[in-house]
Amino acid sequence: MSGEGITRRGFLKAAGAAGGAIAGRDLVGGAQAPAGAPVLGPDKVAFTIKVNGKPCDLNVEPRTTLLNALRNHLDVTGPKEGCGHGACGACTVWLDGKPVLACLMLAIDAAGREVTTVEGLSQKGPDPLQAKLVEHEGLQCGFCVPGFVMSIKACLRDNPKATPDEVKRSCAGHVCRCAAYPGMFEAAAAVVKGEAPEPDVTKLSGSELRRYVEEKGLPRLDGADKVTGRAKYAADVKLPGMLHARVFASPFANATVEGEPDVAAARKVPGVRHVEVLTRSPKIGEPVAIAVAEDPQAADEALAALGLKLRPGEVQTDPHEAFRRGAVKEDQKSESIRKAIESAAASASNTYSVNMVQHSALEPHGCAAQWKDDSLTVYESTQHVWGVHRAISAATKLGQNKVRVLCEHMGGGFGAKIGPWNFTPRVVGLAKELGAPVKCMNTRAGELLGGGGRIPQVVEVRVGAEKDGTLVGEWRKSFPLRMGPYWYKMPSACDQVQGRTDGAGWAPALRAPGAPPAQFVAESIMDDLAAKLGMDPLELRIKNRPELKRWFDEGAKRIGWERRRTKPSGDPVVRGIGVGCGEFAGASGCDFIEVEVDRRTGLVRVVKVVVVFEGGFLNRRAVLNQVRGGTIMALSWALLEERVLDPRTGAMMNPNFEFYKIAGPLDVPEIEVVLLGRAGKSGGVGEAPVVPVAGALSNAIFNALGVRAARMPFTPRNVLEAIGG
């Protein structure tokens, strides 16, 4: 989508080197600036657009995007900037009733036209779609939701009887990192059906309230604010006299700044208040330079004016090479475990590879800092307000009673925002030095380069069993971290390969840290062993963990385990069914996954997922949303996502949502969730659902093809390599 008179190529050609600063563009199709004003050059242009029914006067440079004008000049913050390149859909608005991407359209092209944002749909109360999104949990963090609302509402407005597939297609190009897609689709279907509103839970009491909570669960307290655009995130903070900071992050694994950056030229850019080179030897994703200006565009222009020249250093990016060459720190039990496996009735071995993936929250890291005398207020997108509070208090040497940290809403975190952003202290310092509030939000490229991700791992594993399936031992050799068996209890040992790879960037905790890779290996080798023993994979697991039978009885009948093939087929398109188990933070469960694999192309399509999840559930509605969202995120990790590095420079080759692929609305399979209650200690539901997915998916592909795809992600290339094609 784009505005009339704009081509995407022409728009992107105007992007500057630093953070996508737009240097200028030619208007095509004979478009004219209003009232004869100049359309090119540095001069501002005065014009009027109608936003949500109200005329709004603007006086901005021609390069100003519609999204920038709405958010930074008109304080209409419902539309969000998730990528800045038209690849996430968070900025979707209506232009004369048609959905467009505000980040790809210039504000000047909306002159004299009608712009409708998510706020405009709820001026007389929530729209039925907005209400149903809350009821059906069609959101989590909510950062992406305003864009989805605009696209789905346009679809239903133009076609009140839209089918689920038509609704999905209307959302093509949107991304929800929390993966609340199923609830979105259910909300749209409810609108099509004319489903009556749910009762107001604040008016229920006694047994009626108890029954409602037990059967359905409670709706989100913040849901209405998120679906109407009222929710304010760190990215939405606007303070009097606020300056905007932008950072240039190193694209190379190891680099050196050559020559002298032209700081003087950067400081001459109109509106610039501060320019600083932060380091001359950056790692990938580390800030190299910062510019502070009255407008984000001016800050971007100042960074471009620096003329930074980075020379990449030597790198080692291949984890398999590091695995082969690294020194081995041997576990003291390794020799005895290997001997036990060698003497076992059956054994299986393989080498598995785990891909680098990124947290990729839709709201990037960012903060705003405001001083008042000797007191400080910091607005930050964070999972850990108290942790940020303590860190800032220590960094500034202020008493904790002098520091306030606020995070009203957070646009996703997944572990990357568990502590303060590593650039927050400098933003705080700049606000003090410049005597004005300073806000700094990471760019999408900066977020993918250095905003957090999972490191690559290579694991060789051997496991042995008696004829009846009793496990006798497991040995692993892993790089770069030790990896334990975690789930299936048996004598085990793990040798650690010591070495390094470059270009992975910062690696904070990522949803169920450590467990998804470990369980991918554990579940895959169990199916390899079952094949060697000639056993049903479920029987092998039950033999060693009898308590799993309860889960398997529920999942097997729903996926149709009896349809699972026992011999490979030579058909070009084949189906397979696999299982995987896992636990984390007091919750546990298993996944049954059915896939369709095209032998000719290597393409894997997930047909259905059955999730059997066990825990003590306080709010079934929220639990269901977390389980489905976690499952989809883990499918995305396993099928689509990978940080691709240039082997010569360690540069990330795909630091954008065009080429770092995240599961979208059209990638979501049928997901059936079975919630099994369990008395006992409480735990978190956000972690465990991601753990079993990769193993179950790998086993489904193995069942379909008869060969093991041991390298994640399971892209066509990696699947074809496994087949030998």
mmCIF file of C-alpha atoms in Angstrom, residues 59 97 121 173 190 209 211 224 301 319 329 331 371 380 386 400 418 535 537 564 597 641 662 685 708:
data_model
loop_
_atom_site.group_PDB
_atom_site.id
_atom_site.type_symbol
_atom_site.label_atom_id
_atom_site.label_comp_id
_atom_site.label_asym_id
_atom_site.label_seq_id
_atom_site.Cartn_x
_atom_site.Cartn_y
_atom_site.Cartn_z
ATOM 1 C CA ASN A 59 3.920 23.418 8.306
ATOM 2 C CA GLY A 97 -11.246 5.514 3.236
ATOM 3 C CA LEU A 121 -13.131 4.729 14.846
ATOM 4 C CA GLY A 173 1.861 -7.408 5.334
ATOM 5 C CA ALA A 190 -17.780 -12.580 15.625
ATOM 6 C CA LEU A 209 -19.170 -14.231 38.409
ATOM 7 C CA ARG A 211 -18.869 -19.472 36.771
ATOM 8 C CA ALA A 224 -9.952 -1.067 25.368
ATOM 9 C CA GLU A 301 20.597 14.102 8.531
ATOM 10 C CA PRO A 319 29.501 -21.956 14.279
ATOM 11 C CA LYS A 329 36.416 -29.217 27.810
ATOM 12 C CA ASP A 331 32.898 -33.773 31.178
ATOM 13 C CA TRP A 371 15.176 16.532 34.528
ATOM 14 C CA GLU A 380 11.327 3.503 29.095
ATOM 15 C CA TRP A 386 12.332 -1.447 39.251
ATOM 16 C CA GLN A 400 16.230 6.429 44.604
ATOM 17 C CA ILE A 418 14.410 -7.377 31.234
ATOM 18 C CA MET A 535 9.113 -48.456 18.465
ATOM 19 C CA PRO A 537 7.769 -42.608 19.467
ATOM 20 C CA ARG A 564 1.045 -41.293 10.973
ATOM 21 C CA VAL A 597 6.436 -31.205 2.748
ATOM 22 C CA GLU A 641 13.784 -16.703 11.102
ATOM 23 C CA ILE A 662 8.468 -13.241 10.989
ATOM 24 C CA VAL A 685 2.496 -19.382 31.107
ATOM 25 C CA ARG A 708 16.248 -35.928 9.529
#
